[in-house]
Amino acid sequence: MDFEIPEETQMVVDTVRRFVTEKVQPLEMATEEAAIIPADALARVKAEAQALGLYALNMPEAVGGGGLSTVDMCLVEEQLGQTSDALIRRVFGQVYPMLMACDAAQTERYLKPTVRGDLITAMAITEPGAGSDAAAISTTATADGDDFLISGTKHFISDGDIADYVIVMALTDAEKRARGGITLFLVDRGTPGFKVARTQKMMGHRGYGHAELVFDNCRVPRSAILGELGEGFKLIMASVAAVRLAHIGARSVGMAQRVLELMREQANGRKQFGQPIGDFQMVQQMIADTAMDIFATRMMVLNTAWEIDQNRDVRAKVSMVKVFASEMLGRVADRGIQIFGGYGFTKELPLERIYRDSRVTRIYDGTSEVHRMLIARSVMKRGLSL
Ligand SMILES: Cc1cc2nc3c(=O)[nH]c(=O)nc-3n(C[C@H](O)[C@H](O)[C@H](O)COP(=O)(O)OP(=O)(O)OC[C@H]3O[C@@H](n4cnc5c(N)ncnc54)[C@H](O)[C@@H]3O)c2cc1C
């Protein structure tokens, strides 16, 4: 097994690392304070990222993306994790891989402009009555001649407040549900019957919004269907593995590495009782545990990414990474604050933001409990095939 990172991948990783440190991290404080990314600075930095080819790196080259393998994307995501989710979305793009199911016309109208960074999209699955049990949605899309009428409410939708168009999951056959009765639709902002009802304030992720979206007999043409009629659930499930791995797994590694770096500086620099606090064994334990946590998660992420690149079925492994990485980040963020004492609790360091932002990684993209259930089911059926 070759663990060497190829030179060209390392160059991309180094470029992203420099870009994040020099151009993106300086925007964090202002974004946190105002809960909005400073517009001028964002336009400048996003244009620079695009010029360097760092936008939508996860998408295939054929549609204008970076064309990275899953392993390479995870190595890049570790670097993206060195800043906040809000900034990653806006500067480097948030393009959902399921958009690869666009037909020729949709590719020109939605996919390519999104990959270029001209359009913003959101994905609307969750509803007030259906979260973990996504197949229990009650939003319906009823055929009406050549059109469909969408009715229902979605909530917690990231970027739902500003998206130019939303990928909406709706029931087209209430009997079949996940087995052929759920369809994805591309719905433009401003379509009559579609409104952003309210934004929902969150404990973290300042700098981008989460919204409740209401569809009331919202008429869309048949050509708005993404993929095939009735195949929406399958399409989502087929594309979430790589997203979970990169956005939660690899990004958590990056965020934890940033925390460890701060912990290291503090342990070496801060003196109490006449000596660096890093001389105290209980402080050393925090550092050692954090280093082990990061190392273990990183290996899990990269191994699973490699298996995805070999087209292997890694659903249970992705669930393991999702749970382990998100819980690891929670532990690390907590230790980071602890090692800084009172200073860790202030808003002068990125630690308290990371502490708040990291909490949701155990909730979205499937809660820890649901993923544990999936892992257990898989192990009970097939054993632990690593
Ligand atoms: C910041 C943020 C951004 C989000 N962005 C999006 C987005 O862009 N698009 C979108 O569609 N959704 C989004 N979501 C929604 C997110 O995916 C859901 O919150 C998540 O799936 C959990 O659903 P729920 O909140 O309804 O919790 P519930 O499903 O009600 O879960 C409540 C509790 O019950 C537990 N539970 C549920 N079922 C089981 C079970 N079978 N076994 C054991 N325990 C169980 C859960 O683990 C949890 O502890 C976002 C949420 C947040 C907070």
PDB file of N, CA, C and O and ligand atoms in Angstrom, residues 96 123-126 130-132 155-158 202 205 210 360 363-367 369-370 373, ligand 1:
ATOM      1  N   TYR A  96     -23.603  20.345  -4.815  1.00  0.00           N
ATOM      2  CA  TYR A  96     -23.998  18.984  -4.452  1.00  0.00           C
ATOM      3  C   TYR A  96     -23.775  18.028  -5.627  1.00  0.00           C
ATOM      4  O   TYR A  96     -24.273  18.284  -6.738  1.00  0.00           O
ATOM      5  N   MET A 123     -30.254  22.375  -0.711  1.00  0.00           N
ATOM      6  CA  MET A 123     -30.885  21.067  -0.831  1.00  0.00           C
ATOM      7  C   MET A 123     -31.944  20.924   0.259  1.00  0.00           C
ATOM      8  O   MET A 123     -31.627  20.996   1.446  1.00  0.00           O
ATOM      9  N   ALA A 124     -33.188  20.734  -0.160  1.00  0.00           N
ATOM     10  CA  ALA A 124     -34.291  20.745   0.804  1.00  0.00           C
ATOM     11  C   ALA A 124     -34.896  19.356   0.960  1.00  0.00           C
ATOM     12  O   ALA A 124     -35.746  18.944   0.156  1.00  0.00           O
ATOM     13  N   ILE A 125     -34.446  18.671   2.010  1.00  0.00           N
ATOM     14  CA  ILE A 125     -34.977  17.339   2.315  1.00  0.00           C
ATOM     15  C   ILE A 125     -35.806  17.402   3.602  1.00  0.00           C
ATOM     16  O   ILE A 125     -36.955  16.986   3.651  1.00  0.00           O
ATOM     17  N   THR A 126     -35.187  17.953   4.665  1.00  0.00           N
ATOM     18  CA  THR A 126     -35.769  17.889   6.005  1.00  0.00           C
ATOM     19  C   THR A 126     -37.059  18.709   6.124  1.00  0.00           C
ATOM     20  O   THR A 126     -37.181  19.796   5.560  1.00  0.00           O
ATOM     21  N   ALA A 130     -40.237  15.317   9.432  1.00  0.00           N
ATOM     22  CA  ALA A 130     -39.376  14.251   8.890  1.00  0.00           C
ATOM     23  C   ALA A 130     -37.928  14.694   8.854  1.00  0.00           C
ATOM     24  O   ALA A 130     -37.547  15.545   8.042  1.00  0.00           O
ATOM     25  N   GLY A 131     -37.137  14.160   9.787  1.00  0.00           N
ATOM     26  CA  GLY A 131     -35.709  14.482   9.848  1.00  0.00           C
ATOM     27  C   GLY A 131     -34.896  13.239   9.577  1.00  0.00           C
ATOM     28  O   GLY A 131     -34.608  12.897   8.427  1.00  0.00           O
ATOM     29  N   SER A 132     -34.587  12.499  10.661  1.00  0.00           N
ATOM     30  CA  SER A 132     -33.816  11.254  10.496  1.00  0.00           C
ATOM     31  C   SER A 132     -34.535  10.297   9.551  1.00  0.00           C
ATOM     32  O   SER A 132     -33.907   9.613   8.749  1.00  0.00           O
ATOM     33  N   HIS A 155     -37.556  22.622   6.407  1.00  0.00           N
ATOM     34  CA  HIS A 155     -36.897  23.540   7.332  1.00  0.00           C
ATOM     35  C   HIS A 155     -35.427  23.180   7.571  1.00  0.00           C
ATOM     36  O   HIS A 155     -34.978  22.124   7.164  1.00  0.00           O
ATOM     37  N   PHE A 156     -34.723  24.127   8.201  1.00  0.00           N
ATOM     38  CA  PHE A 156     -33.269  24.029   8.453  1.00  0.00           C
ATOM     39  C   PHE A 156     -32.461  24.027   7.157  1.00  0.00           C
ATOM     40  O   PHE A 156     -31.333  23.506   7.138  1.00  0.00           O
ATOM     41  N   ILE A 157     -32.972  24.559   6.088  1.00  0.00           N
ATOM     42  CA  ILE A 157     -32.296  24.398   4.799  1.00  0.00           C
ATOM     43  C   ILE A 157     -31.150  25.407   4.656  1.00  0.00           C
ATOM     44  O   ILE A 157     -31.366  26.618   4.545  1.00  0.00           O
ATOM     45  N   SER A 158     -29.936  24.864   4.661  1.00  0.00           N
ATOM     46  CA  SER A 158     -28.739  25.703   4.570  1.00  0.00           C
ATOM     47  C   SER A 158     -28.751  26.461   3.246  1.00  0.00           C
ATOM     48  O   SER A 158     -28.966  25.852   2.187  1.00  0.00           O
ATOM     49  N   MET A 202     -29.268  29.870  14.418  1.00  0.00           N
ATOM     50  CA  MET A 202     -28.566  28.683  14.906  1.00  0.00           C
ATOM     51  C   MET A 202     -27.508  29.072  15.945  1.00  0.00           C
ATOM     52  O   MET A 202     -27.099  30.230  16.008  1.00  0.00           O
ATOM     53  N   HIS A 205     -22.374  28.498  12.910  1.00  0.00           N
ATOM     54  CA  HIS A 205     -22.445  28.727  11.471  1.00  0.00           C
ATOM     55  C   HIS A 205     -22.885  30.140  11.144  1.00  0.00           C
ATOM     56  O   HIS A 205     -23.686  30.357  10.225  1.00  0.00           O
ATOM     57  N   HIS A 210     -30.042  29.542   7.453  1.00  0.00           N
ATOM     58  CA  HIS A 210     -30.799  28.292   7.405  1.00  0.00           C
ATOM     59  C   HIS A 210     -32.259  28.709   7.412  1.00  0.00           C
ATOM     60  O   HIS A 210     -32.658  29.518   8.244  1.00  0.00           O
ATOM     61  N   VAL A 360     -22.922  20.727  15.478  1.00  0.00           N
ATOM     62  CA  VAL A 360     -23.941  20.249  14.529  1.00  0.00           C
ATOM     63  C   VAL A 360     -23.456  19.072  13.683  1.00  0.00           C
ATOM     64  O   VAL A 360     -24.251  18.350  13.091  1.00  0.00           O
ATOM     65  N   ILE A 363     -25.191  16.055  14.250  1.00  0.00           N
ATOM     66  CA  ILE A 363     -26.640  16.075  14.002  1.00  0.00           C
ATOM     67  C   ILE A 363     -26.971  15.979  12.515  1.00  0.00           C
ATOM     68  O   ILE A 363     -27.771  15.136  12.110  1.00  0.00           O
ATOM     69  N   TYR A 364     -26.365  16.880  11.703  1.00  0.00           N
ATOM     70  CA  TYR A 364     -26.817  16.831  10.303  1.00  0.00           C
ATOM     71  C   TYR A 364     -26.056  15.761   9.522  1.00  0.00           C
ATOM     72  O   TYR A 364     -25.120  15.169  10.029  1.00  0.00           O
ATOM     73  N   ASP A 365     -26.573  15.529   8.307  1.00  0.00           N
ATOM     74  CA  ASP A 365     -26.056  14.407   7.503  1.00  0.00           C
ATOM     75  C   ASP A 365     -26.218  13.082   8.239  1.00  0.00           C
ATOM     76  O   ASP A 365     -25.379  12.178   8.109  1.00  0.00           O
ATOM     77  N   GLY A 366     -27.260  12.973   9.010  1.00  0.00           N
ATOM     78  CA  GLY A 366     -27.526  11.753   9.782  1.00  0.00           C
ATOM     79  C   GLY A 366     -26.944  11.885  11.174  1.00  0.00           C
ATOM     80  O   GLY A 366     -25.747  12.149  11.336  1.00  0.00           O
ATOM     81  N   THR A 367     -27.781  11.721  12.183  1.00  0.00           N
ATOM     82  CA  THR A 367     -27.304  11.875  13.566  1.00  0.00           C
ATOM     83  C   THR A 367     -26.382  10.702  13.938  1.00  0.00           C
ATOM     84  O   THR A 367     -26.399   9.654  13.290  1.00  0.00           O
ATOM     85  N   GLU A 369     -26.737   8.747  16.342  1.00  0.00           N
ATOM     86  CA  GLU A 369     -27.554   7.576  16.711  1.00  0.00           C
ATOM     87  C   GLU A 369     -27.961   6.791  15.463  1.00  0.00           C
ATOM     88  O   GLU A 369     -27.883   5.559  15.442  1.00  0.00           O
ATOM     89  N   VAL A 370     -28.402   7.529  14.442  1.00  0.00           N
ATOM     90  CA  VAL A 370     -28.846   6.841  13.224  1.00  0.00           C
ATOM     91  C   VAL A 370     -27.660   6.131  12.558  1.00  0.00           C
ATOM     92  O   VAL A 370     -27.778   4.985  12.110  1.00  0.00           O
ATOM     93  N   MET A 373     -26.851   3.022  14.365  1.00  0.00           N
ATOM     94  CA  MET A 373     -27.835   1.986  14.023  1.00  0.00           C
ATOM     95  C   MET A 373     -27.433   1.317  12.692  1.00  0.00           C
ATOM     96  O   MET A 373     -27.435   0.089  12.580  1.00  0.00           O
TER      97      MET A 373
HETATM   98  C1  LIG B   1     -27.349  23.738  10.949  1.00  0.00           C
HETATM   99  C2  LIG B   1     -28.188  22.747  10.223  1.00  0.00           C
HETATM  100  C3  LIG B   1     -28.150  22.690   8.833  1.00  0.00           C
HETATM  101  C4  LIG B   1     -28.960  21.798   8.145  1.00  0.00           C
HETATM  102  N1  LIG B   1     -28.974  21.829   6.776  1.00  0.00           N
HETATM  103  C5  LIG B   1     -29.874  21.064   6.108  1.00  0.00           C
HETATM  104  C6  LIG B   1     -30.023  21.197   4.691  1.00  0.00           C
HETATM  105  O1  LIG B   1     -29.324  21.981   4.042  1.00  0.00           O
HETATM  106  N2  LIG B   1     -30.963  20.444   4.074  1.00  0.00           N
HETATM  107  C7  LIG B   1     -31.764  19.557   4.744  1.00  0.00           C
HETATM  108  O2  LIG B   1     -32.583  18.919   4.116  1.00  0.00           O
HETATM  109  N3  LIG B   1     -31.643  19.417   6.097  1.00  0.00           N
HETATM  110  C8  LIG B   1     -30.735  20.161   6.780  1.00  0.00           C
HETATM  111  N4  LIG B   1     -30.626  20.046   8.153  1.00  0.00           N
HETATM  112  C9  LIG B   1     -31.462  19.092   8.843  1.00  0.00           C
HETATM  113  C10 LIG B   1     -30.699  17.901   9.412  1.00  0.00           C
HETATM  114  O3  LIG B   1     -30.313  17.032   8.384  1.00  0.00           O
HETATM  115  C11 LIG B   1     -31.605  17.226  10.455  1.00  0.00           C
HETATM  116  O4  LIG B   1     -31.672  18.105  11.564  1.00  0.00           O
HETATM  117  C12 LIG B   1     -31.129  15.866  10.877  1.00  0.00           C
HETATM  118  O5  LIG B   1     -31.296  14.941   9.820  1.00  0.00           O
HETATM  119  C13 LIG B   1     -31.872  15.335  12.119  1.00  0.00           C
HETATM  120  O6  LIG B   1     -33.257  15.416  11.942  1.00  0.00           O
HETATM  121  P1  LIG B   1     -34.153  16.133  13.059  1.00  0.00           P
HETATM  122  O7  LIG B   1     -33.556  17.432  13.377  1.00  0.00           O
HETATM  123  O8  LIG B   1     -35.554  16.122  12.558  1.00  0.00           O
HETATM  124  O9  LIG B   1     -34.012  15.220  14.331  1.00  0.00           O
HETATM  125  P2  LIG B   1     -34.877  13.886  14.663  1.00  0.00           P
HETATM  126  O10 LIG B   1     -34.837  12.971  13.482  1.00  0.00           O
HETATM  127  O11 LIG B   1     -36.194  14.286  15.195  1.00  0.00           O
HETATM  128  O12 LIG B   1     -34.006  13.248  15.822  1.00  0.00           O
HETATM  129  C14 LIG B   1     -34.168  13.627  17.179  1.00  0.00           C
HETATM  130  C15 LIG B   1     -33.376  12.643  18.032  1.00  0.00           C
HETATM  131  O13 LIG B   1     -33.904  11.320  17.867  1.00  0.00           O
HETATM  132  C16 LIG B   1     -32.865  10.433  17.506  1.00  0.00           C
HETATM  133  N5  LIG B   1     -33.370   9.389  16.598  1.00  0.00           N
HETATM  134  C17 LIG B   1     -34.157   9.527  15.521  1.00  0.00           C
HETATM  135  N6  LIG B   1     -34.351   8.337  14.930  1.00  0.00           N
HETATM  136  C18 LIG B   1     -33.653   7.427  15.633  1.00  0.00           C
HETATM  137  C19 LIG B   1     -33.436   6.023  15.540  1.00  0.00           C
HETATM  138  N7  LIG B   1     -33.980   5.297  14.564  1.00  0.00           N
HETATM  139  N8  LIG B   1     -32.647   5.419  16.463  1.00  0.00           N
HETATM  140  C20 LIG B   1     -32.076   6.151  17.469  1.00  0.00           C
HETATM  141  N9  LIG B   1     -32.241   7.478  17.624  1.00  0.00           N
HETATM  142  C21 LIG B   1     -33.016   8.106  16.718  1.00  0.00           C
HETATM  143  C22 LIG B   1     -31.862  11.303  16.778  1.00  0.00           C
HETATM  144  O14 LIG B   1     -30.574  10.689  16.725  1.00  0.00           O
HETATM  145  C23 LIG B   1     -31.898  12.563  17.628  1.00  0.00           C
HETATM  146  O15 LIG B   1     -31.101  12.387  18.763  1.00  0.00           O
HETATM  147  C24 LIG B   1     -29.803  20.918   8.860  1.00  0.00           C
HETATM  148  C25 LIG B   1     -29.811  20.955  10.267  1.00  0.00           C
HETATM  149  C26 LIG B   1     -29.038  21.851  10.936  1.00  0.00           C
HETATM  150  C27 LIG B   1     -29.115  21.905  12.439  1.00  0.00           C
END
